[in-house]
Amino acid sequence: MRVYKAVDYNDLSRKAANIISAQIIMKPDAVLGMATGSSPIGTYKQLVEWYKKGDLDFSEIKTINLDEYMGIGPENEQSYHFYMRTNLFDHVNIKPENTFIPDGLEEDGEKECARYDEVINSCGGIDLQLLGIGGNGHIGFNEPGTSFGKTTHQVALSESTIEANSRFFSSIDEVPKYAYSMGIKNIMQAKNILLIASGINKAEALQKAFFGPITPAVPASILQLHNNVTIVADEDALSAAKW
């Protein structure tokens, strides 16, 4: 495990983008696992900036997103399809057919989860998986108590996750209660993992994940068993433990 301390969010975003850029340059047809939420926005912005300068080429890159809300379509402004287009895809030369996100409108959960697992397998697995971490230790939408052996599955979001995500919606009542999420087994099969965290509200989660016991009660704790994890976090997020 490698830990890079960032001075602030902008520094964090630049450091994370450097790691992703290196993967793209070393393997132009890499498969990148993508995350959403507030944490990666600066990272994506930096990648777009470097692409526009001619430093990066996404033409052969494939992306596989961690998750998507159930019950909302790709044109909904709160969907992760829309998020990825707005923050990255529409600004670089990635081919739409090489971007993969769960179908939130598919009502047959078993069918969609099997399809998404096959997407991951058909791409040859994930070279670099970008992760954030929830305040309760979740990664993707794998909430506390989720089996470490799960692959893509339907998730009932916890109250704390719904409350945290309500900042993106007009009211908490509009936040979807269910999602499709890549499972912890999928995440752990990635060749490299890059976890980013910013702010004091992530400090306890990081401390429990990397200095506490490995337990489904803290889903991110399983990352202690992965042989190639990089953490990029600011001083506040790293403040609860001696790194």
mmCIF file with all atom_site columns, C-alpha atoms in Angstrom, residues 26-179:
data_model
loop_
_atom_site.group_PDB
_atom_site.id
_atom_site.type_symbol
_atom_site.label_atom_id
_atom_site.label_alt_id
_atom_site.label_comp_id
_atom_site.label_asym_id
_atom_site.label_entity_id
_atom_site.label_seq_id
_atom_site.pdbx_PDB_ins_code
_atom_site.Cartn_x
_atom_site.Cartn_y
_atom_site.Cartn_z
_atom_site.occupancy
_atom_site.B_iso_or_equiv
_atom_site.pdbx_formal_charge
_atom_site.auth_seq_id
_atom_site.auth_comp_id
_atom_site.auth_asym_id
_atom_site.auth_atom_id
_atom_site.pdbx_PDB_model_num
ATOM 1   C CA . MET A 1 26  ? 1.748   2.913   -20.270 1.00 0.00 ? 26  MET A CA 1
ATOM 2   C CA . LYS A 1 27  ? -1.244  0.981   -21.618 1.00 0.00 ? 27  LYS A CA 1
ATOM 3   C CA . PRO A 1 28  ? -3.205  2.981   -24.224 1.00 0.00 ? 28  PRO A CA 1
ATOM 4   C CA . ASP A 1 29  ? -5.956  0.327   -24.335 1.00 0.00 ? 29  ASP A CA 1
ATOM 5   C CA . ALA A 1 30  ? -6.300  0.086   -20.556 1.00 0.00 ? 30  ALA A CA 1
ATOM 6   C CA . VAL A 1 31  ? -9.580  -0.711  -18.813 1.00 0.00 ? 31  VAL A CA 1
ATOM 7   C CA . LEU A 1 32  ? -10.320 1.913   -16.182 1.00 0.00 ? 32  LEU A CA 1
ATOM 8   C CA . GLY A 1 33  ? -12.827 1.395   -13.379 1.00 0.00 ? 33  GLY A CA 1
ATOM 9   C CA . MET A 1 34  ? -14.578 4.701   -12.741 1.00 0.00 ? 34  MET A CA 1
ATOM 10  C CA . ALA A 1 35  ? -16.167 6.221   -9.648  1.00 0.00 ? 35  ALA A CA 1
ATOM 11  C CA . THR A 1 36  ? -18.664 9.037   -9.212  1.00 0.00 ? 36  THR A CA 1
ATOM 12  C CA . GLY A 1 37  ? -19.686 11.421  -6.428  1.00 0.00 ? 37  GLY A CA 1
ATOM 13  C CA . SER A 1 38  ? -17.945 14.628  -5.419  1.00 0.00 ? 38  SER A CA 1
ATOM 14  C CA . SER A 1 39  ? -14.463 13.191  -4.771  1.00 0.00 ? 39  SER A CA 1
ATOM 15  C CA . PRO A 1 40  ? -13.394 12.420  -8.384  1.00 0.00 ? 40  PRO A CA 1
ATOM 16  C CA . ILE A 1 41  ? -14.702 15.609  -10.036 1.00 0.00 ? 41  ILE A CA 1
ATOM 17  C CA . GLY A 1 42  ? -11.371 17.427  -9.717  1.00 0.00 ? 42  GLY A CA 1
ATOM 18  C CA . THR A 1 43  ? -9.496  14.375  -10.976 1.00 0.00 ? 43  THR A CA 1
ATOM 19  C CA . TYR A 1 44  ? -11.654 14.181  -14.086 1.00 0.00 ? 44  TYR A CA 1
ATOM 20  C CA . LYS A 1 45  ? -11.273 17.917  -14.645 1.00 0.00 ? 45  LYS A CA 1
ATOM 21  C CA . GLN A 1 46  ? -7.495  17.541  -14.585 1.00 0.00 ? 46  GLN A CA 1
ATOM 22  C CA . LEU A 1 47  ? -7.594  14.608  -17.014 1.00 0.00 ? 47  LEU A CA 1
ATOM 23  C CA . VAL A 1 48  ? -9.716  16.678  -19.409 1.00 0.00 ? 48  VAL A CA 1
ATOM 24  C CA . GLU A 1 49  ? -7.241  19.554  -19.167 1.00 0.00 ? 49  GLU A CA 1
ATOM 25  C CA . TRP A 1 50  ? -4.311  17.296  -20.035 1.00 0.00 ? 50  TRP A CA 1
ATOM 26  C CA . TYR A 1 51  ? -6.260  15.734  -22.899 1.00 0.00 ? 51  TYR A CA 1
ATOM 27  C CA . LYS A 1 52  ? -6.966  19.182  -24.361 1.00 0.00 ? 52  LYS A CA 1
ATOM 28  C CA . LYS A 1 53  ? -3.246  19.960  -24.158 1.00 0.00 ? 53  LYS A CA 1
ATOM 29  C CA . GLY A 1 54  ? -2.545  16.841  -26.213 1.00 0.00 ? 54  GLY A CA 1
ATOM 30  C CA . ASP A 1 55  ? -0.957  14.892  -23.368 1.00 0.00 ? 55  ASP A CA 1
ATOM 31  C CA . LEU A 1 56  ? -3.533  12.079  -23.205 1.00 0.00 ? 56  LEU A CA 1
ATOM 32  C CA . ASP A 1 57  ? -5.346  9.889   -25.719 1.00 0.00 ? 57  ASP A CA 1
ATOM 33  C CA . PHE A 1 58  ? -8.537  8.055   -24.698 1.00 0.00 ? 58  PHE A CA 1
ATOM 34  C CA . SER A 1 59  ? -9.296  6.590   -28.136 1.00 0.00 ? 59  SER A CA 1
ATOM 35  C CA . GLU A 1 60  ? -8.521  3.011   -27.101 1.00 0.00 ? 60  GLU A CA 1
ATOM 36  C CA . ILE A 1 61  ? -9.460  3.277   -23.425 1.00 0.00 ? 61  ILE A CA 1
ATOM 37  C CA . LYS A 1 62  ? -12.413 1.368   -22.001 1.00 0.00 ? 62  LYS A CA 1
ATOM 38  C CA . THR A 1 63  ? -14.197 2.438   -18.824 1.00 0.00 ? 63  THR A CA 1
ATOM 39  C CA . ILE A 1 64  ? -16.374 0.430   -16.467 1.00 0.00 ? 64  ILE A CA 1
ATOM 40  C CA . ASN A 1 65  ? -18.306 2.334   -13.815 1.00 0.00 ? 65  ASN A CA 1
ATOM 41  C CA . LEU A 1 66  ? -18.831 1.046   -10.313 1.00 0.00 ? 66  LEU A CA 1
ATOM 42  C CA . ASP A 1 67  ? -22.543 1.658   -10.024 1.00 0.00 ? 67  ASP A CA 1
ATOM 43  C CA . GLU A 1 68  ? -25.776 3.328   -11.061 1.00 0.00 ? 68  GLU A CA 1
ATOM 44  C CA . TYR A 1 69  ? -29.005 4.254   -9.327  1.00 0.00 ? 69  TYR A CA 1
ATOM 45  C CA . MET A 1 70  ? -31.991 2.057   -10.084 1.00 0.00 ? 70  MET A CA 1
ATOM 46  C CA . GLY A 1 71  ? -35.100 3.645   -11.508 1.00 0.00 ? 71  GLY A CA 1
ATOM 47  C CA . ILE A 1 72  ? -33.557 6.596   -13.355 1.00 0.00 ? 72  ILE A CA 1
ATOM 48  C CA . GLY A 1 73  ? -32.486 6.754   -16.988 1.00 0.00 ? 73  GLY A CA 1
ATOM 49  C CA . PRO A 1 74  ? -29.228 7.915   -18.576 1.00 0.00 ? 74  PRO A CA 1
ATOM 50  C CA . GLU A 1 75  ? -30.660 11.337  -19.477 1.00 0.00 ? 75  GLU A CA 1
ATOM 51  C CA . ASN A 1 76  ? -31.630 12.081  -15.875 1.00 0.00 ? 76  ASN A CA 1
ATOM 52  C CA . GLU A 1 77  ? -29.235 14.719  -14.545 1.00 0.00 ? 77  GLU A CA 1
ATOM 53  C CA . GLN A 1 78  ? -28.725 12.697  -11.360 1.00 0.00 ? 78  GLN A CA 1
ATOM 54  C CA . SER A 1 79  ? -27.798 9.491   -13.163 1.00 0.00 ? 79  SER A CA 1
ATOM 55  C CA . TYR A 1 80  ? -24.190 8.394   -13.261 1.00 0.00 ? 80  TYR A CA 1
ATOM 56  C CA . HIS A 1 81  ? -24.454 8.145   -17.054 1.00 0.00 ? 81  HIS A CA 1
ATOM 57  C CA . PHE A 1 82  ? -25.098 11.899  -17.084 1.00 0.00 ? 82  PHE A CA 1
ATOM 58  C CA . TYR A 1 83  ? -22.372 12.528  -14.486 1.00 0.00 ? 83  TYR A CA 1
ATOM 59  C CA . MET A 1 84  ? -19.738 10.731  -16.530 1.00 0.00 ? 84  MET A CA 1
ATOM 60  C CA . ARG A 1 85  ? -20.682 12.480  -19.755 1.00 0.00 ? 85  ARG A CA 1
ATOM 61  C CA . THR A 1 86  ? -20.678 15.867  -18.048 1.00 0.00 ? 86  THR A CA 1
ATOM 62  C CA . ASN A 1 87  ? -17.415 15.423  -16.174 1.00 0.00 ? 87  ASN A CA 1
ATOM 63  C CA . LEU A 1 88  ? -15.346 13.346  -18.595 1.00 0.00 ? 88  LEU A CA 1
ATOM 64  C CA . PHE A 1 89  ? -16.759 11.536  -21.617 1.00 0.00 ? 89  PHE A CA 1
ATOM 65  C CA . ASP A 1 90  ? -18.068 14.560  -23.524 1.00 0.00 ? 90  ASP A CA 1
ATOM 66  C CA . HIS A 1 91  ? -14.693 16.303  -23.215 1.00 0.00 ? 91  HIS A CA 1
ATOM 67  C CA . VAL A 1 92  ? -12.251 13.612  -24.382 1.00 0.00 ? 92  VAL A CA 1
ATOM 68  C CA . ASN A 1 93  ? -11.962 11.314  -27.402 1.00 0.00 ? 93  ASN A CA 1
ATOM 69  C CA . ILE A 1 94  ? -13.271 8.166   -25.715 1.00 0.00 ? 94  ILE A CA 1
ATOM 70  C CA . LYS A 1 95  ? -15.592 6.051   -27.869 1.00 0.00 ? 95  LYS A CA 1
ATOM 71  C CA . PRO A 1 96  ? -19.125 5.812   -26.434 1.00 0.00 ? 96  PRO A CA 1
ATOM 72  C CA . GLU A 1 97  ? -19.197 2.087   -27.175 1.00 0.00 ? 97  GLU A CA 1
ATOM 73  C CA . ASN A 1 98  ? -16.183 1.683   -24.875 1.00 0.00 ? 98  ASN A CA 1
ATOM 74  C CA . THR A 1 99  ? -17.937 3.177   -21.835 1.00 0.00 ? 99  THR A CA 1
ATOM 75  C CA . PHE A 1 100 ? -19.927 0.838   -19.606 1.00 0.00 ? 100 PHE A CA 1
ATOM 76  C CA . ILE A 1 101 ? -22.350 1.733   -16.812 1.00 0.00 ? 101 ILE A CA 1
ATOM 77  C CA . PRO A 1 102 ? -25.132 -0.407  -15.278 1.00 0.00 ? 102 PRO A CA 1
ATOM 78  C CA . ASP A 1 103 ? -28.582 0.102   -16.795 1.00 0.00 ? 103 ASP A CA 1
ATOM 79  C CA . GLY A 1 104 ? -30.641 1.704   -14.044 1.00 0.00 ? 104 GLY A CA 1
ATOM 80  C CA . LEU A 1 105 ? -33.863 1.170   -15.992 1.00 0.00 ? 105 LEU A CA 1
ATOM 81  C CA . GLU A 1 106 ? -33.447 -2.608  -16.224 1.00 0.00 ? 106 GLU A CA 1
ATOM 82  C CA . GLU A 1 107 ? -36.021 -4.028  -13.801 1.00 0.00 ? 107 GLU A CA 1
ATOM 83  C CA . ASP A 1 108 ? -34.731 -7.600  -13.994 1.00 0.00 ? 108 ASP A CA 1
ATOM 84  C CA . GLY A 1 109 ? -31.945 -7.401  -11.429 1.00 0.00 ? 109 GLY A CA 1
ATOM 85  C CA . GLU A 1 110 ? -30.611 -10.893 -12.008 1.00 0.00 ? 110 GLU A CA 1
ATOM 86  C CA . LYS A 1 111 ? -30.381 -10.257 -15.746 1.00 0.00 ? 111 LYS A CA 1
ATOM 87  C CA . GLU A 1 112 ? -28.634 -6.892  -15.374 1.00 0.00 ? 112 GLU A CA 1
ATOM 88  C CA . CYS A 1 113 ? -26.135 -8.102  -12.788 1.00 0.00 ? 113 CYS A CA 1
ATOM 89  C CA . ALA A 1 114 ? -25.191 -11.097 -14.943 1.00 0.00 ? 114 ALA A CA 1
ATOM 90  C CA . ARG A 1 115 ? -24.848 -8.821  -17.978 1.00 0.00 ? 115 ARG A CA 1
ATOM 91  C CA . TYR A 1 116 ? -22.548 -6.432  -16.138 1.00 0.00 ? 116 TYR A CA 1
ATOM 92  C CA . ASP A 1 117 ? -20.334 -9.186  -14.798 1.00 0.00 ? 117 ASP A CA 1
ATOM 93  C CA . GLU A 1 118 ? -19.978 -10.404 -18.386 1.00 0.00 ? 118 GLU A CA 1
ATOM 94  C CA . VAL A 1 119 ? -19.033 -6.863  -19.488 1.00 0.00 ? 119 VAL A CA 1
ATOM 95  C CA . ILE A 1 120 ? -16.191 -6.840  -16.970 1.00 0.00 ? 120 ILE A CA 1
ATOM 96  C CA . ASN A 1 121 ? -15.032 -10.304 -17.996 1.00 0.00 ? 121 ASN A CA 1
ATOM 97  C CA . SER A 1 122 ? -15.246 -9.566  -21.717 1.00 0.00 ? 122 SER A CA 1
ATOM 98  C CA . CYS A 1 123 ? -13.022 -6.501  -21.247 1.00 0.00 ? 123 CYS A CA 1
ATOM 99  C CA . GLY A 1 124 ? -10.378 -8.688  -19.652 1.00 0.00 ? 124 GLY A CA 1
ATOM 100 C CA . GLY A 1 125 ? -10.800 -7.266  -16.158 1.00 0.00 ? 125 GLY A CA 1
ATOM 101 C CA . ILE A 1 126 ? -9.947  -3.834  -14.787 1.00 0.00 ? 126 ILE A CA 1
ATOM 102 C CA . ASP A 1 127 ? -6.417  -2.457  -14.926 1.00 0.00 ? 127 ASP A CA 1
ATOM 103 C CA . LEU A 1 128 ? -6.968  0.460   -12.545 1.00 0.00 ? 128 LEU A CA 1
ATOM 104 C CA . GLN A 1 129 ? -10.007 0.917   -10.331 1.00 0.00 ? 129 GLN A CA 1
ATOM 105 C CA . LEU A 1 130 ? -10.702 4.403   -8.974  1.00 0.00 ? 130 LEU A CA 1
ATOM 106 C CA . LEU A 1 131 ? -12.554 4.448   -5.640  1.00 0.00 ? 131 LEU A CA 1
ATOM 107 C CA . GLY A 1 132 ? -13.920 6.924   -3.183  1.00 0.00 ? 132 GLY A CA 1
ATOM 108 C CA . ILE A 1 133 ? -14.925 5.897   0.316   1.00 0.00 ? 133 ILE A CA 1
ATOM 109 C CA . GLY A 1 134 ? -18.183 6.562   2.110   1.00 0.00 ? 134 GLY A CA 1
ATOM 110 C CA . GLY A 1 135 ? -18.376 7.847   5.629   1.00 0.00 ? 135 GLY A CA 1
ATOM 111 C CA . ASN A 1 136 ? -19.595 4.395   6.694   1.00 0.00 ? 136 ASN A CA 1
ATOM 112 C CA . GLY A 1 137 ? -16.731 2.684   4.867   1.00 0.00 ? 137 GLY A CA 1
ATOM 113 C CA . HIS A 1 138 ? -18.640 1.690   1.743   1.00 0.00 ? 138 HIS A CA 1
ATOM 114 C CA . ILE A 1 139 ? -16.908 1.373   -1.623  1.00 0.00 ? 139 ILE A CA 1
ATOM 115 C CA . GLY A 1 140 ? -19.059 1.522   -4.711  1.00 0.00 ? 140 GLY A CA 1
ATOM 116 C CA . PHE A 1 141 ? -22.497 1.002   -3.216  1.00 0.00 ? 141 PHE A CA 1
ATOM 117 C CA . ASN A 1 142 ? -21.309 -1.954  -1.155  1.00 0.00 ? 142 ASN A CA 1
ATOM 118 C CA . GLU A 1 143 ? -22.847 -1.028  2.176   1.00 0.00 ? 143 GLU A CA 1
ATOM 119 C CA . PRO A 1 144 ? -21.731 -2.354  5.589   1.00 0.00 ? 144 PRO A CA 1
ATOM 120 C CA . GLY A 1 145 ? -22.634 -6.006  5.922   1.00 0.00 ? 145 GLY A CA 1
ATOM 121 C CA . THR A 1 146 ? -22.152 -6.791  2.230   1.00 0.00 ? 146 THR A CA 1
ATOM 122 C CA . SER A 1 147 ? -20.518 -10.148 1.590   1.00 0.00 ? 147 SER A CA 1
ATOM 123 C CA . PHE A 1 148 ? -16.958 -9.891  0.326   1.00 0.00 ? 148 PHE A CA 1
ATOM 124 C CA . GLY A 1 149 ? -17.771 -12.621 -2.209  1.00 0.00 ? 149 GLY A CA 1
ATOM 125 C CA . LYS A 1 150 ? -20.453 -10.673 -4.091  1.00 0.00 ? 150 LYS A CA 1
ATOM 126 C CA . THR A 1 151 ? -20.110 -9.681  -7.722  1.00 0.00 ? 151 THR A CA 1
ATOM 127 C CA . THR A 1 152 ? -22.489 -7.164  -9.362  1.00 0.00 ? 152 THR A CA 1
ATOM 128 C CA . HIS A 1 153 ? -25.694 -6.993  -7.330  1.00 0.00 ? 153 HIS A CA 1
ATOM 129 C CA . GLN A 1 154 ? -28.725 -4.946  -6.364  1.00 0.00 ? 154 GLN A CA 1
ATOM 130 C CA . VAL A 1 155 ? -28.248 -2.790  -3.275  1.00 0.00 ? 155 VAL A CA 1
ATOM 131 C CA . ALA A 1 156 ? -30.662 -1.218  -0.823  1.00 0.00 ? 156 ALA A CA 1
ATOM 132 C CA . LEU A 1 157 ? -28.860 1.999   0.082   1.00 0.00 ? 157 LEU A CA 1
ATOM 133 C CA . SER A 1 158 ? -28.309 2.740   3.755   1.00 0.00 ? 158 SER A CA 1
ATOM 134 C CA . GLU A 1 159 ? -29.881 5.773   5.371   1.00 0.00 ? 159 GLU A CA 1
ATOM 135 C CA . SER A 1 160 ? -26.453 7.365   5.817   1.00 0.00 ? 160 SER A CA 1
ATOM 136 C CA . THR A 1 161 ? -25.655 6.928   2.120   1.00 0.00 ? 161 THR A CA 1
ATOM 137 C CA . ILE A 1 162 ? -29.036 8.329   1.082   1.00 0.00 ? 162 ILE A CA 1
ATOM 138 C CA . GLU A 1 163 ? -28.492 11.306  3.386   1.00 0.00 ? 163 GLU A CA 1
ATOM 139 C CA . ALA A 1 164 ? -24.955 11.879  2.060   1.00 0.00 ? 164 ALA A CA 1
ATOM 140 C CA . ASN A 1 165 ? -26.154 11.748  -1.560  1.00 0.00 ? 165 ASN A CA 1
ATOM 141 C CA . SER A 1 166 ? -29.119 14.030  -0.922  1.00 0.00 ? 166 SER A CA 1
ATOM 142 C CA . ARG A 1 167 ? -26.843 17.043  -1.519  1.00 0.00 ? 167 ARG A CA 1
ATOM 143 C CA . PHE A 1 168 ? -27.024 16.209  -5.227  1.00 0.00 ? 168 PHE A CA 1
ATOM 144 C CA . PHE A 1 169 ? -30.848 16.236  -5.262  1.00 0.00 ? 169 PHE A CA 1
ATOM 145 C CA . SER A 1 170 ? -33.528 18.855  -4.577  1.00 0.00 ? 170 SER A CA 1
ATOM 146 C CA . SER A 1 171 ? -34.656 16.902  -1.510  1.00 0.00 ? 171 SER A CA 1
ATOM 147 C CA . ILE A 1 172 ? -33.793 13.684  0.283   1.00 0.00 ? 172 ILE A CA 1
ATOM 148 C CA . ASP A 1 173 ? -37.094 12.199  -0.902  1.00 0.00 ? 173 ASP A CA 1
ATOM 149 C CA . GLU A 1 174 ? -35.813 12.290  -4.492  1.00 0.00 ? 174 GLU A CA 1
ATOM 150 C CA . VAL A 1 175 ? -32.737 10.184  -3.757  1.00 0.00 ? 175 VAL A CA 1
ATOM 151 C CA . PRO A 1 176 ? -33.155 6.657   -5.198  1.00 0.00 ? 176 PRO A CA 1
ATOM 152 C CA . LYS A 1 177 ? -33.253 3.982   -2.523  1.00 0.00 ? 177 LYS A CA 1
ATOM 153 C CA . TYR A 1 178 ? -31.739 1.217   -4.636  1.00 0.00 ? 178 TYR A CA 1
ATOM 154 C CA . ALA A 1 179 ? -28.786 0.843   -6.982  1.00 0.00 ? 179 ALA A CA 1
#
